[in-house]
Amino acid sequence: MSQVLVWRAEEKHVFTRQMGRSFKERELILERDYRKIADEALMNNTKIRRLVIREPLREVGMRSFYHCSALRSLSLGGIQSIRKEAFSGCVRLKEAVLPGELSYLGRGAFSGCRRMESIQSAPDMHCPAILEESFLECRNLQTCRLPDSVQVISARAFYKCVSLNALKLPRRIRVIGREAFYQTGMNELELPKGLEVIEDSAFLKCSQLTYVRLPKSVKRIEKWAFHGCNRLKTLEIAHDPEFIGEWIINRSAAIRCVRGGKVDRYCQNAGFTTEYI
């Protein structure tokens, strides 16, 4: 069995790039004296298989575990901040459990983790946004639980997560960004009350969806929002949003709406089939 190497702080409570370059073990335990893992500290390390972070370490730096292709296990302790692309390209990582203390998840934090199957977050996690490309092309992702503190799911956050067939969206969500769920495997979608904006191509090519109902809080539906969802039969819009973009569905689908309203006129002008509430 490989030796477990326990690191202790040397300078400014930071696990540095120099320390990372000299690290050759399979397991890294960061002990109580550390506060931060430096940017690119273990980037491209092919040895490390397990990471254990213990309090009071609070920050994982930018690209600190980028393309650590052997990393299989994470224990994130009380981490508050995971910076840009921190675990991007960790192709053997199967699960991420995000702690309640986490308030910042950087762009592309877990992008390209192709074998990632599950993302869980503590119910009390206070993270207001899932930033761009956070879980981009996590192709085996099947289970994702996000906390209700999330108000924005940014552009391409779950882009091409083709195995993600169900996701309960946070009840405080306000904005779903451009291509956020492009080509995901969702077969059902419940959009919570309070959602205001569905951006350009947000659910483009979600080919398993058959029915979607928009809450009356939605103010903007941007172009191609549900376009390319080839099995979609009905998009229900029971109110008049402030803005509706072009080609929000395929012509093979129908929009269920109020007769004579703004959505009805949109359908007539665009040539979409209508069903009336």
Coordinates of C-alpha atoms in Angstrom, one line a residue:
M1 CA 0.0 0.0 0.0
S2 CA 1.3 3.4 -0.9
Q3 CA 2.6 5.7 1.8
V4 CA 0.2 8.5 3.0
L5 CA 2.1 11.7 3.0
V6 CA 0.9 14.4 5.3
W7 CA 2.0 17.9 4.4
R8 CA 2.4 20.7 6.9
A9 CA 2.6 24.4 6.1
E10 CA 5.9 26.1 5.4
E11 CA 5.2 29.6 4.1
K12 CA 2.1 31.8 4.4
H13 CA -0.1 28.8 4.9
V14 CA -0.2 28.0 1.2
F15 CA 0.4 24.7 -0.5
T16 CA 2.6 26.0 -3.3
R17 CA 3.4 25.1 -6.9
Q18 CA 6.9 24.1 -5.8
M19 CA 5.4 21.7 -3.3
G20 CA 3.1 20.3 -6.0
R21 CA 5.9 19.7 -8.4
S22 CA 7.8 17.6 -5.9
F23 CA 4.7 15.6 -4.9
K24 CA 4.9 12.0 -6.2
E25 CA 2.5 10.1 -3.9
R26 CA -1.0 8.7 -4.5
E27 CA -2.7 10.3 -1.6
L28 CA -2.5 14.0 -0.4
I29 CA -3.8 15.0 3.0
L30 CA -3.7 18.7 3.6
E31 CA -3.5 19.3 7.4
R32 CA -4.8 22.0 9.7
D33 CA -2.1 24.7 9.1
Y34 CA -3.1 25.3 5.5
R35 CA -5.5 28.0 4.2
K36 CA -5.1 27.7 0.4
I37 CA -3.9 25.6 -2.5
A38 CA -2.0 27.7 -4.9
D39 CA -3.0 28.2 -8.6
E40 CA -1.7 25.3 -10.8
A41 CA -0.2 23.6 -7.7
L42 CA -0.6 20.0 -8.9
M43 CA -1.6 20.7 -12.6
N44 CA -1.0 17.7 -14.8
N45 CA 0.0 15.4 -11.9
T46 CA -0.6 11.8 -13.0
K47 CA 0.1 10.2 -9.6
I48 CA -2.4 11.6 -7.1
R49 CA -5.5 9.4 -6.6
R50 CA -7.0 10.8 -3.5
L51 CA -7.3 14.3 -2.0
V52 CA -8.3 15.0 1.6
I53 CA -8.8 18.6 2.6
R54 CA -9.3 19.5 6.3
E55 CA -10.3 22.7 7.9
P56 CA -9.3 25.5 8.0
L57 CA -8.2 25.2 4.4
R58 CA -10.7 27.4 2.4
E59 CA -9.6 27.9 -1.2
V60 CA -8.6 25.6 -4.0
G61 CA -6.8 27.7 -6.6
M62 CA -7.2 28.1 -10.3
R63 CA -6.3 24.9 -12.2
S64 CA -4.7 23.5 -9.1
F65 CA -5.7 19.9 -10.0
Y66 CA -6.1 20.5 -13.8
H67 CA -5.8 17.3 -15.7
C68 CA -4.9 15.2 -12.7
S69 CA -5.9 12.1 -14.7
A70 CA -5.5 9.6 -11.9
L71 CA -7.6 11.5 -9.3
R72 CA -10.5 9.3 -8.1
S73 CA -11.6 10.6 -4.7
L74 CA -12.2 14.0 -3.1
S75 CA -12.9 15.1 0.4
L76 CA -13.4 18.9 0.4
G77 CA -13.7 19.6 4.1
G78 CA -15.0 23.2 4.6
I79 CA -13.9 24.7 1.3
Q80 CA -15.4 28.1 0.6
S81 CA -14.0 28.8 -2.9
I82 CA -13.1 26.5 -5.8
R83 CA -11.5 28.6 -8.5
K84 CA -11.5 28.4 -12.3
E85 CA -10.9 25.0 -13.8
A86 CA -9.6 23.7 -10.5
F87 CA -10.6 20.0 -11.2
S88 CA -11.1 20.3 -15.0
G89 CA -10.1 17.2 -16.9
C90 CA -10.0 14.9 -13.9
V91 CA -11.2 12.1 -16.2
R92 CA -11.4 9.4 -13.5
L93 CA -13.2 11.4 -10.9
K94 CA -16.7 9.9 -10.3
E95 CA -18.3 12.0 -7.6
A96 CA -18.1 15.5 -6.1
V97 CA -19.7 16.4 -2.8
L98 CA -19.8 20.1 -2.3
P99 CA -19.8 21.3 1.3
G100 CA -22.2 23.8 2.9
E101 CA -19.4 26.4 3.3
L102 CA -18.9 26.6 -0.5
S103 CA -19.9 30.1 -1.8
Y104 CA -17.9 30.3 -5.0
L105 CA -17.6 27.7 -7.8
G106 CA -15.4 29.0 -10.6
R107 CA -15.8 28.7 -14.3
G108 CA -15.2 25.3 -15.6
A109 CA -14.5 23.9 -12.1
F110 CA -15.3 20.3 -13.1
S111 CA -15.5 20.6 -16.8
G112 CA -14.4 17.6 -18.8
C113 CA -14.7 15.2 -15.9
R114 CA -16.0 12.5 -18.3
R115 CA -16.6 9.8 -15.7
M116 CA -18.3 12.0 -13.2
E117 CA -21.6 10.3 -12.2
S118 CA -22.8 12.3 -9.3
I119 CA -22.7 15.9 -8.0
Q120 CA -24.1 16.4 -4.5
S121 CA -24.3 19.6 -2.5
A122 CA -25.1 20.2 1.2
P123 CA -28.7 21.7 1.5
D124 CA -27.2 24.7 3.4
M125 CA -24.7 25.5 0.7
H126 CA -24.9 29.3 -0.1
C127 CA -23.6 29.6 -3.6
P128 CA -25.6 32.1 -5.7
A129 CA -24.4 31.0 -9.1
I130 CA -23.2 28.0 -11.1
L131 CA -20.8 29.8 -13.4
E132 CA -20.0 29.1 -17.0
E133 CA -19.0 25.6 -18.1
S134 CA -18.9 24.4 -14.5
F135 CA -19.8 20.8 -15.5
L136 CA -19.3 21.0 -19.3
E137 CA -19.1 17.7 -21.0
C138 CA -19.4 15.6 -17.9
R139 CA -20.9 12.9 -20.1
N140 CA -21.6 10.3 -17.5
L141 CA -23.3 12.7 -15.0
Q142 CA -26.6 11.1 -13.9
T143 CA -27.3 12.7 -10.6
C144 CA -27.0 16.3 -9.6
R145 CA -28.4 18.0 -6.5
L146 CA -28.1 21.8 -6.4
P147 CA -28.9 23.9 -3.3
D148 CA -31.8 26.3 -3.3
S149 CA -29.4 29.2 -2.9
V150 CA -28.5 29.0 -6.6
Q151 CA -30.2 31.9 -8.5
V152 CA -28.3 31.7 -11.8
I153 CA -27.2 28.7 -13.9
S154 CA -24.7 30.3 -16.3
A155 CA -23.9 29.7 -20.0
R156 CA -23.0 26.1 -20.9
A157 CA -22.9 25.0 -17.2
F158 CA -24.2 21.5 -18.1
Y159 CA -23.3 21.5 -21.8
K160 CA -23.5 18.0 -23.3
C161 CA -24.1 16.3 -20.0
V162 CA -25.8 13.6 -22.2
S163 CA -26.6 11.2 -19.3
L164 CA -28.3 13.7 -17.1
N165 CA -31.9 12.7 -17.4
A166 CA -33.4 14.4 -14.4
L167 CA -32.5 17.5 -12.4
K168 CA -34.5 19.3 -9.7
L169 CA -33.8 23.0 -10.3
P170 CA -33.3 25.2 -7.3
R171 CA -36.5 26.9 -6.2
R172 CA -34.8 30.3 -6.2
I173 CA -33.5 30.1 -9.7
R174 CA -34.0 33.3 -11.7
V175 CA -31.9 32.9 -14.8
I176 CA -31.0 29.8 -17.0
G177 CA -28.1 30.9 -19.2
R178 CA -27.2 30.4 -22.9
E179 CA -26.8 26.7 -23.8
A180 CA -26.9 25.8 -20.1
F181 CA -28.4 22.4 -20.8
Y182 CA -27.5 22.0 -24.4
Q183 CA -28.0 18.3 -25.4
T184 CA -28.6 17.0 -21.9
G185 CA -30.5 13.7 -21.6
M186 CA -33.4 15.2 -19.6
N187 CA -36.7 13.4 -20.1
E188 CA -38.7 15.6 -17.7
L189 CA -38.3 19.3 -16.7
E190 CA -39.9 21.1 -13.8
L191 CA -39.2 24.9 -14.0
P192 CA -39.8 26.5 -10.6
K193 CA -41.9 29.5 -9.8
G194 CA -39.8 32.6 -9.8
L195 CA -37.8 31.8 -13.0
E196 CA -37.5 34.9 -15.1
V197 CA -35.2 34.4 -18.0
I198 CA -34.5 31.5 -20.3
E199 CA -31.6 32.5 -22.5
D200 CA -30.6 31.7 -26.0
S201 CA -30.5 27.9 -26.7
A202 CA -30.8 27.0 -23.0
F203 CA -32.4 23.6 -23.7
L204 CA -31.3 23.2 -27.4
K205 CA -31.3 19.6 -28.6
C206 CA -32.6 18.1 -25.4
S207 CA -34.0 15.3 -27.5
Q208 CA -35.8 13.3 -24.6
L209 CA -38.1 16.1 -23.5
T210 CA -41.8 15.6 -24.5
Y211 CA -43.6 18.3 -22.4
V212 CA -42.6 21.6 -20.8
R213 CA -44.7 24.1 -18.9
L214 CA -43.3 27.6 -18.2
P215 CA -44.2 29.3 -14.9
K216 CA -45.9 32.6 -15.1
S217 CA -42.9 34.4 -13.7
V218 CA -40.9 33.9 -17.0
K219 CA -40.4 37.3 -18.6
R220 CA -37.9 36.4 -21.4
I221 CA -37.7 33.3 -23.6
E222 CA -34.8 33.8 -26.0
K223 CA -34.3 32.3 -29.4
W224 CA -34.0 28.5 -29.9
A225 CA -34.7 28.0 -26.1
F226 CA -36.3 24.6 -26.8
H227 CA -35.4 24.2 -30.5
G228 CA -34.0 20.8 -31.6
C229 CA -36.0 19.0 -28.9
N230 CA -37.2 16.5 -31.5
R231 CA -39.6 14.6 -29.1
L232 CA -41.2 17.7 -27.6
K233 CA -44.9 17.7 -28.2
T234 CA -46.1 20.6 -26.1
L235 CA -44.7 23.8 -24.7
E236 CA -47.2 25.4 -22.4
I237 CA -47.1 29.2 -21.9
A238 CA -50.2 30.3 -19.9
H239 CA -49.2 34.0 -19.7
D240 CA -47.7 36.7 -21.9
P241 CA -43.9 37.1 -21.4
E242 CA -42.3 40.4 -22.2
F243 CA -40.1 38.9 -24.9
I244 CA -40.2 35.7 -27.0
G245 CA -37.3 35.0 -29.4
E246 CA -37.3 33.3 -32.8
W247 CA -37.8 29.5 -33.2
I248 CA -38.2 28.7 -29.5
I249 CA -39.5 25.2 -30.6
N250 CA -39.5 23.0 -33.7
R251 CA -42.5 23.2 -36.0
S252 CA -43.4 19.6 -35.1
A253 CA -44.3 20.8 -31.5
A254 CA -47.3 22.8 -30.4
I255 CA -47.5 25.8 -28.1
R256 CA -50.4 25.7 -25.6
C257 CA -51.5 29.2 -24.8
V258 CA -54.4 31.6 -24.2
R259 CA -56.4 32.4 -27.2
G260 CA -56.0 35.9 -28.5
G261 CA -53.0 36.7 -26.3
K262 CA -49.5 37.7 -27.2
V263 CA -48.2 34.1 -27.3
D264 CA -51.1 33.2 -29.7
R265 CA -50.1 36.1 -32.0
Y266 CA -46.5 35.0 -31.9
C267 CA -47.5 31.5 -32.9
Q268 CA -49.6 32.8 -35.8
N269 CA -46.8 35.0 -37.1
A270 CA -44.2 32.2 -36.8
G271 CA -46.4 29.5 -38.2
F272 CA -46.4 27.3 -35.0
T273 CA -49.3 25.0 -34.1
T274 CA -51.4 26.2 -31.2
E275 CA -53.5 24.5 -28.6
Y276 CA -55.7 26.6 -26.4
I277 CA -55.9 26.6 -22.6

